[in-house]
Amino acid sequence: MALRPRALATAAAAAALLLSLTAIPATATTAPPAHPGKPAGTNCTPFTSRVAPAEDTPADQHIAGTLCTPRGTRATTVQLLVHGGTYDRDYWSVRARTGSPTYVESATRAGHATLAFDRLGTGASSAPHSSRFTETTHEWVTLQLIRALRDRGYRKVVLVGHSFGATVARMVAVKHPDAVDGLILTGEGAPPNLTAFEEMFHLYMPAGQHPLLAWRRLDDGYLALRTGAKTDWFYDRRTTEPHVMLRDELTTEPSVYPTDPAYGDISLNGRIRVPVLVVVGQNDRLICGGQGADCSTPAALKAAAAPLYGPQARLETLLIPATGHSLNMHRTAPAWYAYAQDWTKRRVYGGR
């Protein structure tokens, strides 16, 4: 039977990536690709919410997500998980190696609820024409979800963001200081390596021209990273499984990004009035090196990030060795998961 164009593109990309991944060290396992599923030891239910893409506009878009709660206890703290560019909510349910916990499992086992959602334009959420996005759409949608969680009775809301998702989380805390009770910023939150960002920017293309995404028929305001770029830019191959990288490349997501190059200006961080945890992989090319943060030691990372924040942030930083930008995809991920849950309990008033 003839393959459809989408299947042909996927098969071709998989073949090329499999060849590129043969250089992975022999310490990696040969387990089959692990698709994110229902986290163990939790109660997870689908979550949907109607949202407006901008203030003073109708709530005619929907956000899809998964709400997970601990078994046997009622959580009063919820972590709202904001994925980065090229990902959807599955980023928080990836198992970096067989038997290791996901982020959601770590959080719920610690007694916190989690809501992982697909940002507008990704995953199962609405994908309106890009002209309906404003510079503040992603933070405005996030704010509406925070309010929905408050309406469900959660007393404390912690924003946990990865990469662009962390930028969105920061801007929510800057512009709406009473909305959240804590920020966990991963792959972000420290001085960025702007030269690296500019270099990677040239690897983006209109999603409608991407062989894995053309079937969605998105307009040219949606951008996607070229196949193979995640492997080059987001990983430390020494601590990642080949099948994790392969699946990551083959499940890439489009996004609509703010067009203002000053969006997320780190000079605004001094306005943040809630506790902040910054987590960075020591080999994160987008943060470390150049004019970015010094990631040579934990103390150096703290010294680089500290001037950006005021005393109310009570900043803590965590440097994860042998780890690239997409922390959750590395075998080292459980180390930061555990620290983040302890931090939530210490800094966000008991964590429940």
Short mmCIF file of C-alpha atoms in Angstrom, two decimals:
data_model
loop_
_atom_site.label_atom_id
_atom_site.label_comp_id
_atom_site.label_asym_id
_atom_site.label_seq_id
_atom_site.Cartn_x
_atom_site.Cartn_y
_atom_site.Cartn_z
CA MET A 1 0.00 0.00 0.00
CA ALA A 2 1.38 3.44 -0.90
CA LEU A 3 2.38 5.68 1.95
CA ARG A 4 0.60 9.01 2.37
CA PRO A 5 2.75 12.17 2.15
CA ARG A 6 2.80 12.61 5.93
CA ALA A 7 3.93 9.02 6.46
CA LEU A 8 6.56 9.35 3.74
CA ALA A 9 7.97 12.47 5.36
CA THR A 10 8.02 10.85 8.77
CA ALA A 11 9.70 7.73 7.46
CA ALA A 12 12.34 9.74 5.59
CA ALA A 13 13.08 11.89 8.60
CA ALA A 14 13.28 8.84 10.84
CA ALA A 15 15.74 7.13 8.52
CA ALA A 16 17.99 10.20 8.38
CA LEU A 17 17.91 10.64 12.12
CA LEU A 18 18.61 6.99 12.83
CA LEU A 19 21.74 7.30 10.74
CA SER A 20 22.82 10.43 12.62
CA LEU A 21 22.21 8.79 15.97
CA THR A 22 24.50 5.85 15.31
CA ALA A 23 27.32 7.96 16.75
CA ILE A 24 25.70 7.91 20.21
CA PRO A 25 27.97 6.29 22.83
CA ALA A 26 27.36 2.61 23.51
CA THR A 27 26.19 3.40 27.05
CA ALA A 28 22.75 4.25 25.64
CA THR A 29 20.03 1.63 25.83
CA THR A 30 18.21 0.11 22.87
CA ALA A 31 14.75 0.29 24.40
CA PRO A 32 11.92 1.14 21.98
CA PRO A 33 10.55 4.69 21.90
CA ALA A 34 8.55 5.40 25.05
CA HIS A 35 5.45 7.47 24.40
CA PRO A 36 4.28 9.61 27.30
CA GLY A 37 1.32 8.01 29.00
CA LYS A 38 -0.64 8.26 32.21
CA PRO A 39 1.75 8.96 35.09
CA ALA A 40 1.98 6.20 37.67
CA GLY A 41 0.50 6.78 41.13
CA THR A 42 -1.63 9.77 40.14
CA ASN A 43 -5.19 10.68 39.27
CA CYS A 44 -5.11 12.33 35.84
CA THR A 45 -8.08 13.76 33.99
CA PRO A 46 -8.45 15.72 30.75
CA PHE A 47 -8.62 19.48 31.23
CA THR A 48 -10.17 21.94 28.80
CA SER A 49 -10.75 25.66 29.10
CA ARG A 50 -12.16 28.33 26.83
CA VAL A 51 -9.77 31.26 26.51
CA ALA A 52 -9.49 34.58 24.76
CA PRO A 53 -6.31 35.14 22.74
CA ALA A 54 -6.19 38.78 23.85
CA GLU A 55 -7.85 41.11 26.32
CA ASP A 56 -11.26 42.40 25.28
CA THR A 57 -11.72 39.62 22.74
CA PRO A 58 -14.14 36.65 22.87
CA ALA A 59 -13.11 33.45 24.65
CA ASP A 60 -13.55 31.49 21.42
CA GLN A 61 -10.41 29.32 21.61
CA HIS A 62 -9.83 26.20 23.67
CA ILE A 63 -6.85 24.97 25.63
CA ALA A 64 -6.31 21.23 26.10
CA GLY A 65 -4.38 19.86 29.02
CA THR A 66 -4.03 17.15 31.63
CA LEU A 67 -4.70 17.78 35.32
CA CYS A 68 -2.99 15.32 37.66
CA THR A 69 -3.48 15.12 41.42
CA PRO A 70 -1.84 12.99 44.12
CA ARG A 71 -3.66 9.93 45.31
CA GLY A 72 -4.91 9.84 48.85
CA THR A 73 -4.56 13.56 49.59
CA ARG A 74 -6.05 16.84 48.43
CA ALA A 75 -3.40 19.16 47.05
CA THR A 76 -3.86 22.87 47.57
CA THR A 77 -0.74 23.79 45.56
CA VAL A 78 -0.78 23.29 41.80
CA GLN A 79 2.12 23.57 39.38
CA LEU A 80 1.11 25.00 36.01
CA LEU A 81 3.52 23.50 33.47
CA VAL A 82 4.36 25.68 30.46
CA HIS A 83 6.26 23.89 27.69
CA GLY A 84 8.77 25.58 25.41
CA GLY A 85 8.96 26.00 21.67
CA THR A 86 8.94 22.80 19.53
CA TYR A 87 7.08 20.94 22.32
CA ASP A 88 3.59 20.35 23.66
CA ARG A 89 2.41 19.19 27.10
CA ASP A 90 4.08 15.78 26.61
CA TYR A 91 7.39 17.44 27.50
CA TRP A 92 6.37 17.05 31.15
CA SER A 93 5.51 13.35 30.77
CA VAL A 94 8.66 12.15 29.02
CA ARG A 95 10.47 9.26 30.67
CA ALA A 96 14.13 9.91 29.93
CA ARG A 97 15.03 6.28 30.56
CA THR A 98 13.12 3.11 31.45
CA GLY A 99 12.02 3.25 35.07
CA SER A 100 12.84 6.89 35.69
CA PRO A 101 10.05 9.23 36.87
CA THR A 102 8.44 11.89 34.75
CA TYR A 103 8.21 15.45 36.00
CA VAL A 104 4.47 15.03 36.63
CA GLU A 105 5.07 11.89 38.69
CA SER A 106 7.72 13.61 40.78
CA ALA A 107 5.45 16.54 41.52
CA THR A 108 2.36 14.53 42.39
CA ARG A 109 4.34 12.11 44.56
CA ALA A 110 5.50 15.16 46.50
CA GLY A 111 1.88 16.16 47.09
CA HIS A 112 1.43 18.81 44.40
CA ALA A 113 -1.16 18.87 41.63
CA THR A 114 0.00 19.61 38.08
CA LEU A 115 -1.67 21.04 35.00
CA ALA A 116 0.29 20.44 31.80
CA PHE A 117 -1.32 22.17 28.84
CA ASP A 118 -0.73 22.69 25.14
CA ARG A 119 0.00 26.35 24.49
CA LEU A 120 -2.31 28.02 22.00
CA GLY A 121 -1.34 26.83 18.52
CA THR A 122 0.23 23.56 19.67
CA GLY A 123 -0.89 20.01 20.40
CA ALA A 124 -4.63 19.58 20.84
CA SER A 125 -5.30 23.23 21.65
CA SER A 126 -6.82 25.62 19.13
CA ALA A 127 -4.60 26.90 16.35
CA PRO A 128 -6.12 30.21 15.27
CA HIS A 129 -4.68 32.22 12.41
CA SER A 130 -1.42 33.81 13.55
CA SER A 131 -2.91 37.27 13.03
CA ARG A 132 -5.00 36.67 16.15
CA PHE A 133 -1.88 36.40 18.31
CA THR A 134 -0.66 39.55 20.01
CA GLU A 135 2.68 40.13 21.72
CA THR A 136 1.06 39.09 25.01
CA THR A 137 -1.23 36.23 23.91
CA HIS A 138 0.73 33.43 25.58
CA GLU A 139 0.95 35.18 28.93
CA TRP A 140 -2.70 36.27 28.72
CA VAL A 141 -3.81 32.67 28.10
CA THR A 142 -1.60 31.49 30.98
CA LEU A 143 -3.19 34.08 33.26
CA GLN A 144 -6.67 32.80 32.36
CA LEU A 145 -5.60 29.25 33.26
CA ILE A 146 -4.24 30.47 36.61
CA ARG A 147 -7.61 32.02 37.35
CA ALA A 148 -9.37 28.79 36.37
CA LEU A 149 -7.16 26.87 38.81
CA ARG A 150 -7.87 29.38 41.58
CA ASP A 151 -11.58 28.88 40.89
CA ARG A 152 -11.05 25.16 41.46
CA GLY A 153 -9.81 25.87 44.97
CA TYR A 154 -6.02 25.82 44.60
CA ARG A 155 -4.52 28.30 47.04
CA LYS A 156 -0.99 28.32 45.65
CA VAL A 157 0.00 28.35 41.97
CA VAL A 158 3.60 27.77 40.87
CA LEU A 159 4.49 28.43 37.23
CA VAL A 160 7.00 25.90 35.91
CA GLY A 161 8.31 26.89 32.49
CA HIS A 162 10.79 25.49 30.01
CA SER A 163 12.66 27.76 27.57
CA PHE A 164 10.09 30.03 25.86
CA GLY A 165 7.53 28.73 28.35
CA ALA A 166 9.75 30.07 31.13
CA THR A 167 9.90 33.43 29.36
CA VAL A 168 6.10 33.49 29.35
CA ALA A 169 6.06 32.55 33.03
CA ARG A 170 8.45 35.39 33.87
CA MET A 171 6.31 37.92 32.02
CA VAL A 172 3.19 36.79 33.88
CA ALA A 173 5.00 37.32 37.18
CA VAL A 174 6.37 40.71 36.04
CA LYS A 175 3.06 42.11 34.78
CA HIS A 176 0.67 40.37 37.17
CA PRO A 177 2.66 40.15 40.43
CA ASP A 178 -0.25 38.83 42.50
CA ALA A 179 -1.16 36.03 40.07
CA VAL A 180 1.38 33.38 41.12
CA ASP A 181 3.21 32.21 44.22
CA GLY A 182 6.47 30.96 42.72
CA LEU A 183 8.46 30.50 39.50
CA ILE A 184 10.55 27.53 38.37
CA LEU A 185 12.45 28.51 35.21
CA THR A 186 14.31 25.83 33.26
CA GLY A 187 16.58 26.43 30.29
CA GLU A 188 15.98 30.15 30.93
CA GLY A 189 16.09 32.76 33.69
CA ALA A 190 19.86 33.36 33.50
CA PRO A 191 21.64 35.67 31.02
CA PRO A 192 21.15 34.15 27.53
CA ASN A 193 23.82 33.48 24.94
CA LEU A 194 22.38 35.85 22.33
CA THR A 195 24.84 34.83 19.63
CA ALA A 196 23.67 31.23 19.93
CA PHE A 197 20.02 32.29 19.78
CA GLU A 198 20.65 34.25 16.60
CA GLU A 199 22.43 31.28 15.05
CA MET A 200 19.62 28.88 15.91
CA PHE A 201 16.96 31.33 14.69
CA HIS A 202 18.08 30.68 11.11
CA LEU A 203 17.08 27.03 11.52
CA TYR A 204 13.39 27.91 11.84
CA MET A 205 11.05 27.70 8.87
CA PRO A 206 7.32 28.25 8.21
CA ALA A 207 5.46 25.30 9.70
CA GLY A 208 3.51 24.90 6.46
CA GLN A 209 6.76 23.99 4.71
CA HIS A 210 7.98 21.56 7.38
CA PRO A 211 7.68 17.97 6.13
CA LEU A 212 6.26 16.76 9.46
CA LEU A 213 3.80 19.62 9.91
CA ALA A 214 2.57 20.60 6.43
CA TRP A 215 -0.57 18.48 6.90
CA ARG A 216 -1.81 20.96 9.53
CA ARG A 217 -2.10 23.70 6.88
CA LEU A 218 -0.94 26.46 9.21
CA ASP A 219 -0.25 29.96 7.94
CA ASP A 220 3.29 31.31 7.69
CA GLY A 221 3.09 33.01 11.08
CA TYR A 222 3.61 29.56 12.61
CA LEU A 223 7.28 28.59 12.80
CA ALA A 224 8.95 25.23 13.29
CA LEU A 225 12.52 24.09 13.87
CA ARG A 226 14.07 22.12 11.03
CA THR A 227 14.34 18.36 11.55
CA GLY A 228 17.67 17.48 13.13
CA ALA A 229 18.17 20.82 14.87
CA LYS A 230 16.91 19.62 18.24
CA THR A 231 19.53 16.88 18.27
CA ASP A 232 22.25 19.42 17.53
CA TRP A 233 21.08 22.20 19.85
CA PHE A 234 19.09 20.75 22.75
CA TYR A 235 21.06 17.72 23.91
CA ASP A 236 24.15 16.45 25.62
CA ARG A 237 24.38 13.13 23.79
CA ARG A 238 26.35 11.52 26.63
CA THR A 239 23.28 11.48 28.86
CA THR A 240 20.39 10.99 26.44
CA GLU A 241 18.91 7.86 24.92
CA PRO A 242 18.84 7.65 21.09
CA HIS A 243 15.16 6.72 21.04
CA VAL A 244 14.30 9.79 23.14
CA MET A 245 16.06 12.09 20.67
CA LEU A 246 14.46 10.32 17.71
CA ARG A 247 10.96 10.63 19.11
CA ASP A 248 11.64 14.26 20.00
CA GLU A 249 12.57 15.09 16.42
CA LEU A 250 9.56 13.26 14.99
CA THR A 251 7.02 14.93 17.28
CA THR A 252 8.09 18.54 16.81
CA GLU A 253 5.49 21.27 17.30
CA PRO A 254 4.93 24.67 15.67
CA SER A 255 4.56 27.94 17.56
CA VAL A 256 3.64 31.56 17.04
CA TYR A 257 6.23 33.73 18.79
CA PRO A 258 6.13 37.42 19.71
CA THR A 259 7.66 39.52 16.96
CA ASP A 260 9.14 42.09 19.33
CA PRO A 261 12.81 41.13 19.79
CA ALA A 262 12.70 42.73 23.25
CA TYR A 263 9.94 40.40 24.45
CA GLY A 264 10.95 38.84 27.75
CA ASP A 265 13.69 41.39 28.41
CA ILE A 266 15.64 40.03 31.39
CA SER A 267 16.04 43.55 32.78
CA LEU A 268 12.38 43.24 33.85
CA ASN A 269 13.21 40.41 36.26
CA GLY A 270 13.85 42.87 39.06
CA ARG A 271 10.07 43.37 39.26
CA ILE A 272 9.42 39.74 40.19
CA ARG A 273 8.11 39.53 43.76
CA VAL A 274 7.80 35.77 44.25
CA PRO A 275 10.45 33.08 44.91
CA VAL A 276 12.38 31.97 41.83
CA LEU A 277 14.28 28.77 41.05
CA VAL A 278 16.45 28.77 37.90
CA VAL A 279 17.57 25.39 36.54
CA VAL A 280 20.16 25.19 33.75
CA GLY A 281 21.96 22.30 32.07
CA GLN A 282 25.71 22.82 32.21
CA ASN A 283 25.97 22.30 28.44
CA ASP A 284 22.97 24.42 27.44
CA ARG A 285 24.24 26.19 24.31
CA LEU A 286 21.47 28.80 24.50
CA ILE A 287 22.40 29.94 28.01
CA CYS A 288 26.00 29.05 28.73
CA GLY A 289 29.05 30.66 27.19
CA GLY A 290 29.62 33.71 25.03
CA GLN A 291 27.92 36.74 26.52
CA GLY A 292 25.57 34.41 28.40
CA ALA A 293 25.90 32.82 31.81
CA ASP A 294 29.06 31.26 33.17
CA CYS A 295 28.03 27.64 33.75
CA SER A 296 31.44 26.38 34.84
CA THR A 297 30.33 25.87 38.45
CA PRO A 298 27.11 26.22 40.49
CA ALA A 299 28.54 29.32 42.15
CA ALA A 300 29.33 30.89 38.77
CA LEU A 301 25.76 30.34 37.54
CA LYS A 302 24.35 31.91 40.71
CA ALA A 303 26.68 34.91 40.32
CA ALA A 304 25.57 35.38 36.70
CA ALA A 305 21.84 35.22 37.45
CA ALA A 306 21.64 36.99 40.82
CA PRO A 307 22.00 40.59 39.53
CA LEU A 308 18.83 40.14 37.46
CA TYR A 309 16.56 39.64 40.48
CA GLY A 310 15.50 41.62 43.51
CA PRO A 311 15.52 40.35 47.11
CA GLN A 312 11.88 39.23 47.01
CA ALA A 313 12.79 36.55 44.46
CA ARG A 314 14.99 34.79 47.05
CA LEU A 315 16.75 33.36 44.02
CA GLU A 316 18.05 29.80 43.98
CA THR A 317 19.91 28.32 41.02
CA LEU A 318 20.62 24.72 40.13
CA LEU A 319 23.24 23.60 37.61
CA ILE A 320 22.77 20.08 36.19
CA PRO A 321 26.02 18.52 34.89
CA ALA A 322 26.28 16.78 31.49
CA THR A 323 22.89 18.18 30.40
CA GLY A 324 21.74 20.26 27.46
CA HIS A 325 18.86 22.66 26.91
CA SER A 326 15.93 20.20 27.03
CA LEU A 327 16.53 19.02 30.57
CA ASN A 328 13.59 16.60 30.77
CA MET A 329 14.97 14.51 27.91
CA HIS A 330 18.22 13.69 29.73
CA ARG A 331 18.90 10.83 32.12
CA THR A 332 19.94 13.50 34.62
CA ALA A 333 16.38 14.88 34.81
CA PRO A 334 15.31 13.22 38.10
CA ALA A 335 17.93 15.28 39.97
CA TRP A 336 16.25 18.57 39.13
CA TYR A 337 12.77 17.10 39.53
CA ALA A 338 13.52 16.20 43.16
CA TYR A 339 15.10 19.57 43.88
CA ALA A 340 12.12 21.43 42.39
CA GLN A 341 9.65 19.62 44.63
CA ASP A 342 11.74 20.29 47.72
CA TRP A 343 12.06 23.94 46.67
CA THR A 344 8.28 24.20 46.27
CA LYS A 345 7.74 22.92 49.79
CA ARG A 346 10.38 25.25 51.26
CA ARG A 347 9.59 28.40 49.31
CA VAL A 348 5.87 28.17 48.61
CA TYR A 349 4.68 27.73 52.14
CA GLY A 350 4.61 24.01 52.70
CA GLY A 351 3.81 22.94 49.15
CA ARG A 352 0.21 21.93 49.79
#
